[in-house]
Short mmCIF file of C-alpha atoms in Angstrom, two decimals:
data_model
loop_
_atom_site.label_atom_id
_atom_site.label_comp_id
_atom_site.label_asym_id
_atom_site.label_seq_id
_atom_site.Cartn_x
_atom_site.Cartn_y
_atom_site.Cartn_z
CA UNK A 20 213.40 221.65 221.62
CA UNK A 21 211.31 218.97 221.60
CA UNK A 22 214.29 216.42 221.90
CA UNK A 23 214.60 213.46 223.60
CA UNK A 24 217.58 211.70 223.40
CA UNK A 25 218.57 207.92 224.07
CA UNK A 26 221.99 206.29 224.16
CA UNK A 27 223.11 203.95 222.90
CA UNK A 28 221.36 203.17 219.08
CA UNK A 29 222.17 199.71 219.39
CA UNK A 30 223.25 197.55 222.14
CA UNK A 31 223.76 193.97 222.17
CA UNK A 32 224.60 192.22 225.30
CA UNK A 33 224.64 188.60 226.83
CA UNK A 34 222.43 186.87 229.25
CA UNK A 35 224.96 187.57 231.89
CA UNK A 36 225.81 191.01 231.24
CA UNK A 37 224.67 194.12 233.18
CA UNK A 38 224.13 197.17 230.82
CA UNK A 39 222.23 200.64 231.19
CA UNK A 40 220.08 202.41 228.78
CA UNK A 41 219.95 206.14 229.34
CA UNK A 42 217.52 209.24 228.51
CA UNK A 43 217.74 212.74 228.92
CA UNK A 44 215.44 215.76 228.20
CA UNK A 45 215.61 219.56 228.49
CA UNK A 46 212.24 220.51 227.88
CA UNK A 47 211.33 221.02 231.64
CA UNK A 48 208.89 217.92 231.43
CA UNK A 49 208.09 216.32 234.77
CA UNK A 50 207.07 213.00 233.58
CA UNK A 51 209.06 210.16 231.78
CA UNK A 52 208.57 207.08 230.52
CA UNK A 53 209.96 203.72 229.41
CA UNK A 54 207.99 201.86 226.54
CA UNK A 55 209.24 198.48 225.12
CA UNK A 56 208.44 197.76 221.07
CA UNK A 57 208.59 194.65 219.66
CA UNK A 58 208.79 194.37 215.81
CA UNK A 59 205.43 195.29 213.92
CA UNK A 60 203.83 196.00 217.19
CA UNK A 61 202.45 198.97 219.43
CA UNK A 62 205.30 200.48 222.04
CA UNK A 63 203.88 199.06 225.57
CA UNK A 64 204.35 201.02 228.93
CA UNK A 65 206.85 199.81 230.92
CA UNK A 66 207.53 202.33 233.45
CA UNK A 67 206.39 206.26 234.33
CA UNK A 68 208.25 208.42 236.55
CA UNK A 69 206.40 211.81 237.72
CA UNK A 70 208.26 214.40 239.59
CA UNK A 71 211.15 211.77 239.81
CA UNK A 72 209.17 209.04 241.56
CA UNK A 73 208.27 206.07 240.16
CA UNK A 74 204.27 206.28 239.53
CA UNK A 75 203.86 203.21 237.60
CA UNK A 76 205.23 199.84 237.00
CA UNK A 77 203.48 197.88 234.57
CA UNK A 78 204.22 194.76 236.33
CA UNK A 79 207.61 194.43 234.40
CA UNK A 80 210.36 191.56 235.63
CA UNK A 81 212.90 192.74 237.96
CA UNK A 82 215.82 192.55 235.43
CA UNK A 83 214.65 195.83 234.19
CA UNK A 84 215.10 198.34 236.55
CA UNK A 85 214.41 202.05 236.22
CA UNK A 86 215.81 204.90 237.87
CA UNK A 87 215.24 208.60 237.67
CA UNK A 88 218.52 210.64 238.72
CA UNK A 89 216.90 214.01 238.56
CA UNK A 90 214.25 215.69 236.35
CA UNK A 91 215.87 215.60 233.13
CA UNK A 92 217.45 211.85 232.91
CA UNK A 93 215.75 208.61 232.94
CA UNK A 94 218.13 205.26 232.92
CA UNK A 95 216.97 201.65 232.75
CA UNK A 96 219.45 199.27 234.21
CA UNK A 97 219.49 195.80 232.76
CA UNK A 98 220.72 192.58 234.23
CA UNK A 99 220.15 188.85 233.35
CA UNK A 100 218.09 189.55 230.12
CA UNK A 101 216.63 186.83 228.11
CA UNK A 102 216.69 186.92 224.19
CA UNK A 103 212.99 187.38 224.25
CA UNK A 104 213.78 190.82 225.86
CA UNK A 105 215.17 191.80 222.47
CA UNK A 106 213.05 194.84 221.34
CA UNK A 107 213.26 198.74 220.75
CA UNK A 108 212.96 200.59 224.00
CA UNK A 109 211.67 204.14 223.95
CA UNK A 110 212.01 206.76 226.28
CA UNK A 111 209.42 209.42 226.27
CA UNK A 112 208.79 212.45 228.52
CA UNK A 113 205.83 215.08 228.86
CA UNK A 114 204.41 217.73 231.05
CA UNK A 115 202.44 215.00 232.86
CA UNK A 116 198.82 213.98 232.95
CA UNK A 117 196.44 213.48 230.00
CA UNK A 118 196.24 215.91 227.42
CA UNK A 119 199.95 216.72 227.41
CA UNK A 120 202.03 215.89 224.50
CA UNK A 121 204.76 213.11 225.24
CA UNK A 122 207.78 213.41 223.10
CA UNK A 123 209.61 210.37 222.20
CA UNK A 124 213.39 209.47 221.63
CA UNK A 125 214.46 207.41 218.61
CA UNK A 126 214.79 204.42 220.69
CA UNK A 127 217.54 201.84 221.56
CA UNK A 128 217.84 198.92 219.34
CA UNK A 129 218.35 195.82 222.15
CA UNK A 130 219.84 192.49 221.07
CA UNK A 131 220.13 190.00 223.77
CA UNK A 132 222.40 186.93 222.81
CA UNK B 19 188.62 198.28 228.79
CA UNK B 20 191.29 199.66 227.32
CA UNK B 21 191.49 198.61 223.48
CA UNK B 22 192.13 200.33 220.28
CA UNK B 23 191.83 199.36 217.04
CA UNK B 24 193.09 199.97 213.32
CA UNK B 25 193.43 198.69 209.96
CA UNK B 26 196.76 197.26 209.47
CA UNK B 27 197.59 198.34 205.85
CA UNK B 28 196.79 201.19 203.52
CA UNK B 29 198.15 201.62 199.92
CA UNK B 30 197.74 205.20 198.20
CA UNK B 31 198.78 206.94 194.93
CA UNK B 32 201.27 209.69 195.69
CA UNK B 33 199.26 212.86 195.49
CA UNK B 34 195.90 211.03 196.56
CA UNK B 35 194.54 211.73 200.22
CA UNK B 36 194.80 208.97 202.59
CA UNK B 37 192.13 208.20 205.59
CA UNK B 38 193.96 206.07 208.35
CA UNK B 39 190.77 205.17 210.65
CA UNK B 40 190.79 204.30 214.30
CA UNK B 41 188.31 202.81 216.82
CA UNK B 42 188.67 202.69 220.65
CA UNK B 43 186.32 201.71 223.64
CA UNK B 44 186.87 203.69 226.36
CA UNK B 45 184.46 206.16 226.63
CA UNK B 46 186.60 207.96 229.29
CA UNK B 47 189.18 209.00 226.83
CA UNK B 48 190.27 212.39 226.94
CA UNK B 49 193.04 212.85 224.49
CA UNK B 50 193.60 211.19 221.10
CA UNK B 51 196.94 211.15 219.36
CA UNK B 52 198.08 209.89 216.01
CA UNK B 53 201.95 209.07 216.06
CA UNK B 54 204.48 208.47 213.03
CA UNK B 55 206.82 205.94 213.05
CA UNK B 56 209.68 205.39 210.22
CA UNK B 57 211.69 202.13 210.04
CA UNK B 58 213.97 202.24 212.84
CA UNK B 59 213.02 205.08 214.57
CA UNK B 60 211.30 206.29 217.33
CA UNK B 61 207.45 207.97 217.25
CA UNK B 62 206.93 211.34 216.06
CA UNK B 63 204.06 212.99 217.52
CA UNK B 64 201.76 214.79 214.66
CA UNK B 65 198.71 216.08 216.17
CA UNK B 66 196.13 215.27 218.88
CA UNK B 67 192.82 216.16 219.46
CA UNK B 68 190.83 216.33 222.72
CA UNK B 69 187.57 214.41 222.91
CA UNK B 70 185.17 217.44 222.97
CA UNK B 71 186.37 218.61 219.87
CA UNK B 72 184.77 217.45 216.26
CA UNK B 73 187.95 218.43 214.16
CA UNK B 74 191.35 219.42 213.71
CA UNK B 75 193.27 220.65 210.90
CA UNK B 76 197.39 221.29 210.79
CA UNK B 77 198.03 221.98 207.19
CA UNK B 78 198.18 218.97 205.26
CA UNK B 79 196.41 216.81 208.33
CA UNK B 80 192.67 216.57 209.38
CA UNK B 81 191.74 214.75 212.28
CA UNK B 82 187.90 214.07 212.76
CA UNK B 83 186.58 212.75 215.93
CA UNK B 84 183.15 210.92 216.09
CA UNK B 85 182.55 210.51 220.10
CA UNK B 86 179.33 208.73 219.64
CA UNK B 87 181.20 206.06 217.44
CA UNK B 88 184.26 206.27 219.24
CA UNK B 89 186.07 206.70 215.78
CA UNK B 90 188.94 208.97 214.91
CA UNK B 91 190.34 209.39 211.52
CA UNK B 92 193.51 211.11 210.19
CA UNK B 93 193.26 212.55 206.49
CA UNK B 94 196.85 213.36 204.71
CA UNK B 95 195.99 215.45 202.01
CA UNK B 96 198.60 215.12 198.63
CA UNK B 97 200.24 212.31 199.98
CA UNK B 98 204.07 211.87 199.61
CA UNK B 99 206.34 209.27 199.41
CA UNK B 100 208.16 210.63 202.44
CA UNK B 101 204.68 209.93 204.16
CA UNK B 102 205.06 206.26 204.08
CA UNK B 103 205.68 205.06 207.45
CA UNK B 104 203.34 203.36 210.46
CA UNK B 105 200.69 205.56 212.07
CA UNK B 106 199.95 204.42 215.81
CA UNK B 107 196.38 206.11 217.28
CA UNK B 108 196.71 206.32 220.94
CA UNK B 109 194.57 207.79 223.93
CA UNK B 110 195.08 208.47 227.36
CA UNK B 111 192.22 208.85 229.83
CA UNK B 112 191.53 211.56 232.40
CA UNK B 113 193.93 209.84 235.20
CA UNK B 114 197.33 212.08 235.33
CA UNK B 115 199.68 209.05 234.40
CA UNK B 116 199.88 210.24 230.79
CA UNK B 117 199.94 206.53 229.90
CA UNK B 118 199.48 206.41 226.28
CA UNK B 119 197.02 203.13 224.95
CA UNK B 120 197.98 202.49 221.05
CA UNK B 121 196.62 200.84 218.35
CA UNK B 122 198.12 198.23 216.34
CA UNK B 123 199.73 200.83 213.78
CA UNK B 124 198.74 201.30 210.09
CA UNK B 125 201.60 201.09 208.18
CA UNK B 126 200.90 203.49 204.92
CA UNK B 127 202.46 202.84 201.38
CA UNK B 128 202.53 205.48 198.95
CA UNK B 129 203.39 204.40 195.72
CA UNK B 130 205.07 206.93 192.95
#
């Protein structure tokens, strides 16, 4: 099983809303990632969690708040987003370190209105 | 620095071979990956190669790596319409973060 499950698949939210994106994997992977992908662009790394600890924050604005409740779950809490934050948000997981295969979820298509 | 480049578009006829090219700049890259993304979907890992390898073959896919020229290619034999997608090459480094640096993606169009 190489599945990474993301919910919801689509989300429309207003600029004053608070919402959360969820990601789950049961491959025993110790690293989990959030990427943001704008249309016709490659994914860009936002956060890396390694062994449930935040190891990389790529200077992401504080209106995005990641959380790793346990080794299988990764959340991304959203608050006071801007229309330019509309994108596909991808979660990935891997064993960790370079040379390990990263598996991606299907993504959450977020629209901020 | 971290930079991965790909050509943006490739069009082939069904049944032909497709070759998608990628160049990278950082000689400390350790692993190089190919991902496929269909419209509205996430990224599917196709294959990867370690930087001390020259070639890797997996069914219809052949990856060639020229480390001297920092050039990576993905050959798809007998290309099918279902292969139409965006193909991203990506690299990681010797650090332990697992961070992927992606190229801009090559859109492969397969004509019947």
